[in-house]
Amino acid sequence: MEGKNHTEVSEFLLMGLSEDPELQPVLFGLFLSMYLVTVFGNLLIILTVSSDSHLHSPMSFFLSTLSFVDICFVSTTVPKMLVNIQTHSRDISYRGCLTQMYFFIIFAGLDNLLLTMMAYDRFVAICHPLHYTVIMNPRLCVLLVLMSWFIIFWDALLHILLITRLIFSAGTEIPHFFCDLPEILKVARSDTILNNIFLYVTTGLLGVFPVIGILYSYSQIISSLMKMSSTESKCKAFSTCGSHLSVVSLFYGTVLGVYLSSSVTPSQRSSIASVMYTVVTPMLNPFIYTLRNKDVKGALERLLGRTVLDLLKIK
């Protein structure tokens, strides 16, 4: 099959998670359920944080922003997958694929940077408690989030512009359930060295450095905790990090596992593994923060209590 320029390619074929027709209804029900739980759970976190004055803190601001990003993150891939399963179709338009890839890069990158900001917040709160309100002021928090949006916007845009110069064959099959950048580069018919160099550079800058920042923050937190004489103070201080540490471990653990396994296992299997960080992690985040964070759990109970009382008054 002769390679055609990207301007002549109208669509790609997403191979999905399984070609077994009998599994399609099961996959549809499973992913629809996970998607609804993810959207509802993260919306509930946003509503809880915005409605409770006790949660108007830097960490809560980052948490509600993370919940919004998680809703967008999962909405980038799952709805298209559900439509394809329901319509027994695998196609995605060329422009639709680039659009999906663009927003996937943005929201995955924002997830990464927000987790780093939250680690820095815990570092300041535990290691420099007397200066916490001065350092983590609302202006800095908003500035950090806006800077993240700006950086990731240009990163995603440059990736897409580099993709548009590649050549693909008509009817190119992507062994994944969404347009993942590494998979797109694998099926290109033209030289992708420039794309790969830019991918490695941005992964180092926007992936490795934030992880180093998180590790440094927690090394300083542990060092500060070791200096505390009271066991109760240690437990209380570290309990504020428990939920964030759980989310960080889940997100980076699954991402690392997927991209390490993709080099030694078939793409179809790595696409199944990628469900962990693209769907499961955003779904579990609200549960982790409500179960492990006493402030969020208490605020959620107050919100639900007020809602029940309002419903009883209406009746």
PDB file of C-alpha atoms in Angstrom:
ATOM      1  CA  MET A   1       0.000   0.000   0.000  1.00  0.00           C
ATOM      2  CA  GLU A   2       1.538   3.300  -1.032  1.00  0.00           C
ATOM      3  CA  GLY A   3       1.843   6.054   1.539  1.00  0.00           C
ATOM      4  CA  LYS A   4      -0.413   9.029   1.059  1.00  0.00           C
ATOM      5  CA  ASN A   5       0.090  12.507   2.409  1.00  0.00           C
ATOM      6  CA  HIS A   6      -1.786  13.349   5.596  1.00  0.00           C
ATOM      7  CA  THR A   7      -4.027  15.762   3.663  1.00  0.00           C
ATOM      8  CA  GLU A   8      -5.481  12.750   1.779  1.00  0.00           C
ATOM      9  CA  VAL A   9      -6.042  10.639   4.884  1.00  0.00           C
ATOM     10  CA  SER A  10      -9.564  11.253   6.100  1.00  0.00           C
ATOM     11  CA  GLU A  11      -9.612   8.859   9.043  1.00  0.00           C
ATOM     12  CA  PHE A  12      -7.760   6.396  11.256  1.00  0.00           C
ATOM     13  CA  LEU A  13      -9.021   3.120  12.694  1.00  0.00           C
ATOM     14  CA  LEU A  14      -8.935   2.716  16.481  1.00  0.00           C
ATOM     15  CA  MET A  15      -8.549  -1.005  17.221  1.00  0.00           C
ATOM     16  CA  GLY A  16      -9.896  -0.615  20.776  1.00  0.00           C
ATOM     17  CA  LEU A  17      -9.343  -2.994  23.674  1.00  0.00           C
ATOM     18  CA  SER A  18     -10.807  -6.138  22.124  1.00  0.00           C
ATOM     19  CA  GLU A  19     -12.106  -7.354  18.756  1.00  0.00           C
ATOM     20  CA  ASP A  20     -14.382  -9.955  20.372  1.00  0.00           C
ATOM     21  CA  PRO A  21     -18.030  -8.981  19.539  1.00  0.00           C
ATOM     22  CA  GLU A  22     -19.318 -10.675  22.697  1.00  0.00           C
ATOM     23  CA  LEU A  23     -17.149  -8.445  24.895  1.00  0.00           C
ATOM     24  CA  GLN A  24     -18.384  -5.170  23.393  1.00  0.00           C
ATOM     25  CA  PRO A  25     -21.575  -4.865  25.536  1.00  0.00           C
ATOM     26  CA  VAL A  26     -19.519  -5.680  28.653  1.00  0.00           C
ATOM     27  CA  LEU A  27     -16.908  -3.040  27.763  1.00  0.00           C
ATOM     28  CA  PHE A  28     -19.634  -0.493  27.013  1.00  0.00           C
ATOM     29  CA  GLY A  29     -21.361  -1.032  30.371  1.00  0.00           C
ATOM     30  CA  LEU A  30     -18.086  -1.081  32.289  1.00  0.00           C
ATOM     31  CA  PHE A  31     -16.649   2.093  30.778  1.00  0.00           C
ATOM     32  CA  LEU A  32     -19.962   3.953  30.891  1.00  0.00           C
ATOM     33  CA  SER A  33     -20.225   3.149  34.603  1.00  0.00           C
ATOM     34  CA  MET A  34     -16.633   4.236  35.297  1.00  0.00           C
ATOM     35  CA  TYR A  35     -17.121   7.421  33.290  1.00  0.00           C
ATOM     36  CA  LEU A  36     -20.284   8.400  35.172  1.00  0.00           C
ATOM     37  CA  VAL A  37     -18.679   7.627  38.548  1.00  0.00           C
ATOM     38  CA  THR A  38     -15.631   9.710  37.578  1.00  0.00           C
ATOM     39  CA  VAL A  39     -17.669  12.731  36.460  1.00  0.00           C
ATOM     40  CA  PHE A  40     -20.063  12.587  39.418  1.00  0.00           C
ATOM     41  CA  GLY A  41     -17.321  12.017  41.995  1.00  0.00           C
ATOM     42  CA  ASN A  42     -15.113  14.850  40.765  1.00  0.00           C
ATOM     43  CA  LEU A  43     -18.081  17.226  40.414  1.00  0.00           C
ATOM     44  CA  LEU A  44     -18.943  16.426  44.002  1.00  0.00           C
ATOM     45  CA  ILE A  45     -15.398  17.343  45.089  1.00  0.00           C
ATOM     46  CA  ILE A  46     -15.638  20.684  43.223  1.00  0.00           C
ATOM     47  CA  LEU A  47     -19.043  21.421  44.758  1.00  0.00           C
ATOM     48  CA  THR A  48     -17.841  20.458  48.245  1.00  0.00           C
ATOM     49  CA  VAL A  49     -14.747  22.673  48.077  1.00  0.00           C
ATOM     50  CA  SER A  50     -16.622  25.668  46.650  1.00  0.00           C
ATOM     51  CA  SER A  51     -19.505  25.462  49.150  1.00  0.00           C
ATOM     52  CA  ASP A  52     -17.500  25.034  52.382  1.00  0.00           C
ATOM     53  CA  SER A  53     -15.578  28.009  53.780  1.00  0.00           C
ATOM     54  CA  HIS A  54     -13.320  25.666  55.793  1.00  0.00           C
ATOM     55  CA  LEU A  55     -11.867  24.362  52.517  1.00  0.00           C
ATOM     56  CA  HIS A  56     -10.912  27.729  51.011  1.00  0.00           C
ATOM     57  CA  SER A  57      -7.210  26.905  51.243  1.00  0.00           C
ATOM     58  CA  PRO A  58      -4.424  26.514  48.638  1.00  0.00           C
ATOM     59  CA  MET A  59      -4.559  22.693  48.824  1.00  0.00           C
ATOM     60  CA  SER A  60      -8.334  22.716  48.317  1.00  0.00           C
ATOM     61  CA  PHE A  61      -7.956  25.094  45.367  1.00  0.00           C
ATOM     62  CA  PHE A  62      -5.484  22.705  43.736  1.00  0.00           C
ATOM     63  CA  LEU A  63      -7.759  19.756  44.572  1.00  0.00           C
ATOM     64  CA  SER A  64     -10.819  21.304  42.909  1.00  0.00           C
ATOM     65  CA  THR A  65      -8.695  22.237  39.873  1.00  0.00           C
ATOM     66  CA  LEU A  66      -7.393  18.646  39.720  1.00  0.00           C
ATOM     67  CA  SER A  67     -10.982  17.355  39.829  1.00  0.00           C
ATOM     68  CA  PHE A  68     -11.963  19.632  36.933  1.00  0.00           C
ATOM     69  CA  VAL A  69      -8.919  18.494  34.928  1.00  0.00           C
ATOM     70  CA  ASP A  70      -9.725  14.829  35.669  1.00  0.00           C
ATOM     71  CA  ILE A  71     -13.262  15.279  34.301  1.00  0.00           C
ATOM     72  CA  CYS A  72     -11.835  16.801  31.122  1.00  0.00           C
ATOM     73  CA  PHE A  73      -9.094  14.153  30.963  1.00  0.00           C
ATOM     74  CA  VAL A  74     -11.468  11.192  31.005  1.00  0.00           C
ATOM     75  CA  SER A  75     -13.941  13.008  28.704  1.00  0.00           C
ATOM     76  CA  THR A  76     -11.236  13.256  26.056  1.00  0.00           C
ATOM     77  CA  THR A  77     -11.086   9.507  25.449  1.00  0.00           C
ATOM     78  CA  VAL A  78     -14.010   7.559  26.928  1.00  0.00           C
ATOM     79  CA  PRO A  79     -17.027   9.165  25.126  1.00  0.00           C
ATOM     80  CA  LYS A  80     -15.489   8.478  21.695  1.00  0.00           C
ATOM     81  CA  MET A  81     -14.743   4.916  22.743  1.00  0.00           C
ATOM     82  CA  LEU A  82     -18.363   4.439  23.900  1.00  0.00           C
ATOM     83  CA  VAL A  83     -19.712   5.853  20.630  1.00  0.00           C
ATOM     84  CA  ASN A  84     -17.508   3.497  18.604  1.00  0.00           C
ATOM     85  CA  ILE A  85     -18.641   0.480  20.631  1.00  0.00           C
ATOM     86  CA  GLN A  86     -22.305   1.449  20.346  1.00  0.00           C
ATOM     87  CA  THR A  87     -22.144   2.104  16.587  1.00  0.00           C
ATOM     88  CA  HIS A  88     -19.872  -0.908  15.884  1.00  0.00           C
ATOM     89  CA  SER A  89     -17.401   1.470  14.285  1.00  0.00           C
ATOM     90  CA  ARG A  90     -13.672   1.980  14.750  1.00  0.00           C
ATOM     91  CA  ASP A  91     -13.062   5.086  12.696  1.00  0.00           C
ATOM     92  CA  ILE A  92     -11.943   8.491  13.925  1.00  0.00           C
ATOM     93  CA  SER A  93     -11.400  11.386  11.540  1.00  0.00           C
ATOM     94  CA  TYR A  94      -7.899  12.761  10.990  1.00  0.00           C
ATOM     95  CA  ARG A  95      -8.870  16.094  12.541  1.00  0.00           C
ATOM     96  CA  GLY A  96     -10.758  14.324  15.324  1.00  0.00           C
ATOM     97  CA  CYS A  97      -7.660  12.271  16.129  1.00  0.00           C
ATOM     98  CA  LEU A  98      -5.444  15.362  16.282  1.00  0.00           C
ATOM     99  CA  THR A  99      -8.017  17.157  18.451  1.00  0.00           C
ATOM    100  CA  GLN A 100      -8.257  14.218  20.845  1.00  0.00           C
ATOM    101  CA  MET A 101      -4.468  13.963  21.024  1.00  0.00           C
ATOM    102  CA  TYR A 102      -4.143  17.713  21.653  1.00  0.00           C
ATOM    103  CA  PHE A 103      -6.535  17.748  24.616  1.00  0.00           C
ATOM    104  CA  PHE A 104      -5.163  14.467  25.979  1.00  0.00           C
ATOM    105  CA  ILE A 105      -1.657  15.966  26.119  1.00  0.00           C
ATOM    106  CA  ILE A 106      -3.014  19.116  27.792  1.00  0.00           C
ATOM    107  CA  PHE A 107      -4.980  17.394  30.542  1.00  0.00           C
ATOM    108  CA  ALA A 108      -2.376  14.660  31.189  1.00  0.00           C
ATOM    109  CA  GLY A 109       0.266  17.382  31.503  1.00  0.00           C
ATOM    110  CA  LEU A 110      -1.912  19.464  33.822  1.00  0.00           C
ATOM    111  CA  ASP A 111      -2.529  16.426  36.036  1.00  0.00           C
ATOM    112  CA  ASN A 112       1.216  16.006  36.312  1.00  0.00           C
ATOM    113  CA  LEU A 113       1.937  19.661  37.152  1.00  0.00           C
ATOM    114  CA  LEU A 114      -0.974  19.957  39.605  1.00  0.00           C
ATOM    115  CA  LEU A 115       0.300  16.978  41.600  1.00  0.00           C
ATOM    116  CA  THR A 116       3.670  18.747  41.762  1.00  0.00           C
ATOM    117  CA  MET A 117       2.044  21.965  43.036  1.00  0.00           C
ATOM    118  CA  MET A 118       0.186  19.989  45.699  1.00  0.00           C
ATOM    119  CA  ALA A 119       3.449  18.388  46.816  1.00  0.00           C
ATOM    120  CA  TYR A 120       5.033  21.852  47.077  1.00  0.00           C
ATOM    121  CA  ASP A 121       2.034  23.027  49.121  1.00  0.00           C
ATOM    122  CA  ARG A 122       2.546  20.183  51.608  1.00  0.00           C
ATOM    123  CA  PHE A 123       6.287  20.925  51.704  1.00  0.00           C
ATOM    124  CA  VAL A 124       5.661  24.569  52.663  1.00  0.00           C
ATOM    125  CA  ALA A 125       2.905  23.651  55.151  1.00  0.00           C
ATOM    126  CA  ILE A 126       5.048  21.161  57.074  1.00  0.00           C
ATOM    127  CA  CYS A 127       8.590  22.514  56.619  1.00  0.00           C
ATOM    128  CA  HIS A 128       7.762  26.246  56.832  1.00  0.00           C
ATOM    129  CA  PRO A 129       4.442  26.446  58.737  1.00  0.00           C
ATOM    130  CA  LEU A 130       4.990  29.993  60.015  1.00  0.00           C
ATOM    131  CA  HIS A 131       5.429  31.330  56.482  1.00  0.00           C
ATOM    132  CA  TYR A 132       2.732  29.151  54.860  1.00  0.00           C
ATOM    133  CA  THR A 133       0.041  31.830  54.441  1.00  0.00           C
ATOM    134  CA  VAL A 134       2.608  34.316  53.115  1.00  0.00           C
ATOM    135  CA  ILE A 135       4.188  31.939  50.582  1.00  0.00           C
ATOM    136  CA  MET A 136       1.054  30.075  49.452  1.00  0.00           C
ATOM    137  CA  ASN A 137      -1.063  33.172  48.927  1.00  0.00           C
ATOM    138  CA  PRO A 138      -4.054  33.090  46.531  1.00  0.00           C
ATOM    139  CA  ARG A 139      -2.196  35.131  43.915  1.00  0.00           C
ATOM    140  CA  LEU A 140       0.661  32.599  43.730  1.00  0.00           C
ATOM    141  CA  CYS A 141      -1.764  29.659  43.528  1.00  0.00           C
ATOM    142  CA  VAL A 142      -3.672  31.174  40.605  1.00  0.00           C
ATOM    143  CA  LEU A 143      -0.401  32.166  38.915  1.00  0.00           C
ATOM    144  CA  LEU A 144       0.966  28.620  39.190  1.00  0.00           C
ATOM    145  CA  VAL A 145      -2.173  27.149  37.599  1.00  0.00           C
ATOM    146  CA  LEU A 146      -2.217  29.753  34.791  1.00  0.00           C
ATOM    147  CA  MET A 147       1.480  29.180  34.082  1.00  0.00           C
ATOM    148  CA  SER A 148       0.808  25.441  33.866  1.00  0.00           C
ATOM    149  CA  TRP A 149      -2.013  25.997  31.358  1.00  0.00           C
ATOM    150  CA  PHE A 150       0.239  28.263  29.289  1.00  0.00           C
ATOM    151  CA  ILE A 151       3.191  25.829  29.234  1.00  0.00           C
ATOM    152  CA  ILE A 152       1.085  22.757  28.442  1.00  0.00           C
ATOM    153  CA  PHE A 153      -0.906  24.671  25.772  1.00  0.00           C
ATOM    154  CA  TRP A 154       2.265  25.371  23.789  1.00  0.00           C
ATOM    155  CA  ASP A 155       3.670  21.897  24.408  1.00  0.00           C
ATOM    156  CA  ALA A 156       0.534  20.241  23.015  1.00  0.00           C
ATOM    157  CA  LEU A 157       0.320  22.668  20.100  1.00  0.00           C
ATOM    158  CA  LEU A 158       3.923  22.014  19.030  1.00  0.00           C
ATOM    159  CA  HIS A 159       3.323  18.257  19.183  1.00  0.00           C
ATOM    160  CA  ILE A 160       0.298  18.615  16.899  1.00  0.00           C
ATOM    161  CA  LEU A 161       2.130  20.886  14.459  1.00  0.00           C
ATOM    162  CA  LEU A 162       4.928  18.318  14.205  1.00  0.00           C
ATOM    163  CA  ILE A 163       2.371  15.555  13.611  1.00  0.00           C
ATOM    164  CA  THR A 164       0.840  17.456  10.665  1.00  0.00           C
ATOM    165  CA  ARG A 165       4.099  17.153   8.712  1.00  0.00           C
ATOM    166  CA  LEU A 166       4.002  13.332   8.854  1.00  0.00           C
ATOM    167  CA  ILE A 167       2.732  10.979   6.160  1.00  0.00           C
ATOM    168  CA  PHE A 168       0.220   8.209   6.896  1.00  0.00           C
ATOM    169  CA  SER A 169      -1.259   5.422   4.802  1.00  0.00           C
ATOM    170  CA  ALA A 170      -4.980   5.374   4.086  1.00  0.00           C
ATOM    171  CA  GLY A 171      -6.859   3.249   6.630  1.00  0.00           C
ATOM    172  CA  THR A 172      -4.013   3.322   9.166  1.00  0.00           C
ATOM    173  CA  GLU A 173      -4.813   1.179  12.204  1.00  0.00           C
ATOM    174  CA  ILE A 174      -3.969   2.478  15.696  1.00  0.00           C
ATOM    175  CA  PRO A 175      -3.678  -0.403  18.213  1.00  0.00           C
ATOM    176  CA  HIS A 176      -5.274   1.622  21.003  1.00  0.00           C
ATOM    177  CA  PHE A 177      -8.676   2.911  22.132  1.00  0.00           C
ATOM    178  CA  PHE A 178      -7.645   6.547  21.664  1.00  0.00           C
ATOM    179  CA  CYS A 179      -5.105   8.577  19.671  1.00  0.00           C
ATOM    180  CA  ASP A 180      -2.039   8.231  21.871  1.00  0.00           C
ATOM    181  CA  LEU A 181       0.979  10.213  20.635  1.00  0.00           C
ATOM    182  CA  PRO A 182       3.579   7.368  20.816  1.00  0.00           C
ATOM    183  CA  GLU A 183       1.220   5.040  18.934  1.00  0.00           C
ATOM    184  CA  ILE A 184       0.618   7.656  16.230  1.00  0.00           C
ATOM    185  CA  LEU A 185       4.373   8.051  15.740  1.00  0.00           C
ATOM    186  CA  LYS A 186       4.763   4.269  15.393  1.00  0.00           C
ATOM    187  CA  VAL A 187       2.283   4.038  12.488  1.00  0.00           C
ATOM    188  CA  ALA A 188       3.606   7.057  10.554  1.00  0.00           C
ATOM    189  CA  ARG A 189       5.148   6.270   7.155  1.00  0.00           C
ATOM    190  CA  SER A 190       7.607   9.180   7.219  1.00  0.00           C
ATOM    191  CA  ASP A 191      10.642  10.034   9.363  1.00  0.00           C
ATOM    192  CA  THR A 192       9.622  10.780  12.970  1.00  0.00           C
ATOM    193  CA  ILE A 193      13.051  11.570  14.435  1.00  0.00           C
ATOM    194  CA  LEU A 194      12.170  15.234  15.044  1.00  0.00           C
ATOM    195  CA  ASN A 195       8.904  14.201  16.729  1.00  0.00           C
ATOM    196  CA  ASN A 196      10.694  11.680  18.931  1.00  0.00           C
ATOM    197  CA  ILE A 197      13.409  14.152  19.957  1.00  0.00           C
ATOM    198  CA  PHE A 198      10.778  16.725  20.937  1.00  0.00           C
ATOM    199  CA  LEU A 199       8.791  14.020  22.771  1.00  0.00           C
ATOM    200  CA  TYR A 200      11.846  12.939  24.785  1.00  0.00           C
ATOM    201  CA  VAL A 201      12.810  16.534  25.603  1.00  0.00           C
ATOM    202  CA  THR A 202       9.310  17.512  26.776  1.00  0.00           C
ATOM    203  CA  THR A 203       8.941  14.249  28.714  1.00  0.00           C
ATOM    204  CA  GLY A 204      12.169  15.093  30.515  1.00  0.00           C
ATOM    205  CA  LEU A 205      11.216  18.682  31.220  1.00  0.00           C
ATOM    206  CA  LEU A 206       7.516  18.225  32.007  1.00  0.00           C
ATOM    207  CA  GLY A 207       7.630  14.660  33.299  1.00  0.00           C
ATOM    208  CA  VAL A 208      10.921  13.880  35.012  1.00  0.00           C
ATOM    209  CA  PHE A 209      11.517  17.303  36.616  1.00  0.00           C
ATOM    210  CA  PRO A 210       8.083  17.396  38.316  1.00  0.00           C
ATOM    211  CA  VAL A 211       8.697  13.888  39.675  1.00  0.00           C
ATOM    212  CA  ILE A 212      12.074  15.052  41.026  1.00  0.00           C
ATOM    213  CA  GLY A 213      10.284  18.035  42.604  1.00  0.00           C
ATOM    214  CA  ILE A 214       7.761  15.744  44.286  1.00  0.00           C
ATOM    215  CA  LEU A 215      10.486  13.405  45.561  1.00  0.00           C
ATOM    216  CA  TYR A 216      12.490  16.356  46.906  1.00  0.00           C
ATOM    217  CA  SER A 217       9.393  17.799  48.629  1.00  0.00           C
ATOM    218  CA  TYR A 218       8.649  14.513  50.374  1.00  0.00           C
ATOM    219  CA  SER A 219      12.289  13.970  51.336  1.00  0.00           C
ATOM    220  CA  GLN A 220      12.210  17.354  53.090  1.00  0.00           C
ATOM    221  CA  ILE A 221       8.831  16.535  54.668  1.00  0.00           C
ATOM    222  CA  ILE A 222      10.162  13.237  56.040  1.00  0.00           C
ATOM    223  CA  SER A 223      13.279  15.018  57.316  1.00  0.00           C
ATOM    224  CA  SER A 224      11.089  17.581  59.131  1.00  0.00           C
ATOM    225  CA  LEU A 225       8.887  14.860  60.596  1.00  0.00           C
ATOM    226  CA  MET A 226      11.913  13.012  61.957  1.00  0.00           C
ATOM    227  CA  LYS A 227      12.916  16.141  63.880  1.00  0.00           C
ATOM    228  CA  MET A 228       9.520  16.328  65.634  1.00  0.00           C
ATOM    229  CA  SER A 229       9.623  14.949  69.165  1.00  0.00           C
ATOM    230  CA  SER A 230       5.911  14.206  69.492  1.00  0.00           C
ATOM    231  CA  THR A 231       4.545  11.074  67.787  1.00  0.00           C
ATOM    232  CA  GLU A 232       1.106  12.674  67.680  1.00  0.00           C
ATOM    233  CA  SER A 233       2.514  15.696  65.826  1.00  0.00           C
ATOM    234  CA  LYS A 234       4.243  13.415  63.334  1.00  0.00           C
ATOM    235  CA  CYS A 235       1.065  11.461  62.620  1.00  0.00           C
ATOM    236  CA  LYS A 236      -1.043  14.613  62.330  1.00  0.00           C
ATOM    237  CA  ALA A 237       1.424  16.274  59.963  1.00  0.00           C
ATOM    238  CA  PHE A 238       1.869  13.219  57.746  1.00  0.00           C
ATOM    239  CA  SER A 239      -1.873  12.526  57.643  1.00  0.00           C
ATOM    240  CA  THR A 240      -2.293  15.733  55.629  1.00  0.00           C
ATOM    241  CA  CYS A 241      -0.020  14.177  52.970  1.00  0.00           C
ATOM    242  CA  GLY A 242      -1.602  10.723  52.925  1.00  0.00           C
ATOM    243  CA  SER A 243      -4.251  11.344  50.265  1.00  0.00           C
ATOM    244  CA  HIS A 244      -1.885  13.257  47.978  1.00  0.00           C
ATOM    245  CA  LEU A 245       0.811  10.585  48.324  1.00  0.00           C
ATOM    246  CA  SER A 246      -1.739   7.895  47.419  1.00  0.00           C
ATOM    247  CA  VAL A 247      -2.828   9.761  44.273  1.00  0.00           C
ATOM    248  CA  VAL A 248       0.787  10.456  43.255  1.00  0.00           C
ATOM    249  CA  SER A 249       1.722   6.782  43.680  1.00  0.00           C
ATOM    250  CA  LEU A 250      -1.316   5.644  41.708  1.00  0.00           C
ATOM    251  CA  PHE A 251      -0.824   8.128  38.836  1.00  0.00           C
ATOM    252  CA  TYR A 252       2.932   7.811  38.343  1.00  0.00           C
ATOM    253  CA  GLY A 253       2.977   4.097  39.132  1.00  0.00           C
ATOM    254  CA  THR A 254       0.442   3.269  36.432  1.00  0.00           C
ATOM    255  CA  VAL A 255       1.981   5.663  33.859  1.00  0.00           C
ATOM    256  CA  LEU A 256       5.447   4.211  34.437  1.00  0.00           C
ATOM    257  CA  GLY A 257       4.108   0.662  34.290  1.00  0.00           C
ATOM    258  CA  VAL A 258       2.304   1.270  30.993  1.00  0.00           C
ATOM    259  CA  TYR A 259       5.204   2.870  29.166  1.00  0.00           C
ATOM    260  CA  LEU A 260       7.762   0.352  30.463  1.00  0.00           C
ATOM    261  CA  SER A 261       5.543  -2.588  29.497  1.00  0.00           C
ATOM    262  CA  SER A 262       4.773  -1.113  26.054  1.00  0.00           C
ATOM    263  CA  SER A 263       8.380  -1.679  25.011  1.00  0.00           C
ATOM    264  CA  VAL A 264       8.237  -5.420  25.751  1.00  0.00           C
ATOM    265  CA  THR A 265       4.562  -6.325  25.195  1.00  0.00           C
ATOM    266  CA  PRO A 266       2.225  -5.983  22.192  1.00  0.00           C
ATOM    267  CA  SER A 267       0.497  -2.599  21.771  1.00  0.00           C
ATOM    268  CA  GLN A 268      -2.928  -4.165  22.300  1.00  0.00           C
ATOM    269  CA  ARG A 269      -1.939  -5.298  25.808  1.00  0.00           C
ATOM    270  CA  SER A 270      -0.347  -1.960  26.673  1.00  0.00           C
ATOM    271  CA  SER A 271      -3.581  -0.214  25.645  1.00  0.00           C
ATOM    272  CA  ILE A 272      -5.443  -2.362  28.182  1.00  0.00           C
ATOM    273  CA  ALA A 273      -2.881  -1.389  30.829  1.00  0.00           C
ATOM    274  CA  SER A 274      -3.252   2.323  29.940  1.00  0.00           C
ATOM    275  CA  VAL A 275      -6.861   2.153  31.142  1.00  0.00           C
ATOM    276  CA  MET A 276      -5.388   2.358  34.646  1.00  0.00           C
ATOM    277  CA  TYR A 277      -4.115   5.940  34.369  1.00  0.00           C
ATOM    278  CA  THR A 278      -6.569   7.245  31.767  1.00  0.00           C
ATOM    279  CA  VAL A 279      -9.790   6.016  33.419  1.00  0.00           C
ATOM    280  CA  VAL A 280      -9.238   4.243  36.751  1.00  0.00           C
ATOM    281  CA  THR A 281      -6.995   6.873  38.377  1.00  0.00           C
ATOM    282  CA  PRO A 282      -9.368   9.835  37.719  1.00  0.00           C
ATOM    283  CA  MET A 283     -12.225   7.667  39.012  1.00  0.00           C
ATOM    284  CA  LEU A 284     -10.423   6.765  42.264  1.00  0.00           C
ATOM    285  CA  ASN A 285      -9.115  10.254  43.084  1.00  0.00           C
ATOM    286  CA  PRO A 286     -12.396  11.509  44.658  1.00  0.00           C
ATOM    287  CA  PHE A 287     -12.658   8.365  46.804  1.00  0.00           C
ATOM    288  CA  ILE A 288      -9.055   8.710  47.983  1.00  0.00           C
ATOM    289  CA  TYR A 289      -9.477  12.357  48.944  1.00  0.00           C
ATOM    290  CA  THR A 290     -12.813  11.864  50.697  1.00  0.00           C
ATOM    291  CA  LEU A 291     -11.751   8.746  52.617  1.00  0.00           C
ATOM    292  CA  ARG A 292      -8.216   9.810  53.588  1.00  0.00           C
ATOM    293  CA  ASN A 293      -8.699  13.574  54.023  1.00  0.00           C
ATOM    294  CA  LYS A 294     -10.710  14.388  57.170  1.00  0.00           C
ATOM    295  CA  ASP A 295     -11.410  17.991  56.115  1.00  0.00           C
ATOM    296  CA  VAL A 296     -12.839  16.999  52.732  1.00  0.00           C
ATOM    297  CA  LYS A 297     -14.755  14.097  54.288  1.00  0.00           C
ATOM    298  CA  GLY A 298     -16.271  16.379  56.928  1.00  0.00           C
ATOM    299  CA  ALA A 299     -17.191  19.039  54.356  1.00  0.00           C
ATOM    300  CA  LEU A 300     -18.817  16.404  52.139  1.00  0.00           C
ATOM    301  CA  GLU A 301     -20.883  15.114  55.066  1.00  0.00           C
ATOM    302  CA  ARG A 302     -22.028  18.662  55.849  1.00  0.00           C
ATOM    303  CA  LEU A 303     -22.934  19.251  52.195  1.00  0.00           C
ATOM    304  CA  LEU A 304     -24.921  16.031  51.937  1.00  0.00           C
ATOM    305  CA  GLY A 305     -26.602  16.796  55.278  1.00  0.00           C
ATOM    306  CA  ARG A 306     -27.716  20.232  54.053  1.00  0.00           C
ATOM    307  CA  THR A 307     -28.935  18.697  50.793  1.00  0.00           C
ATOM    308  CA  VAL A 308     -31.053  16.110  52.634  1.00  0.00           C
ATOM    309  CA  LEU A 309     -32.532  18.808  54.882  1.00  0.00           C
ATOM    310  CA  ASP A 310     -33.383  20.983  51.873  1.00  0.00           C
ATOM    311  CA  LEU A 311     -35.110  18.038  50.181  1.00  0.00           C
ATOM    312  CA  LEU A 312     -37.122  17.300  53.332  1.00  0.00           C
ATOM    313  CA  LYS A 313     -38.212  20.949  53.527  1.00  0.00           C
ATOM    314  CA  ILE A 314     -39.378  20.858  49.923  1.00  0.00           C
ATOM    315  CA  LYS A 315     -41.472  17.758  50.655  1.00  0.00           C
TER     316      LYS A 315
END
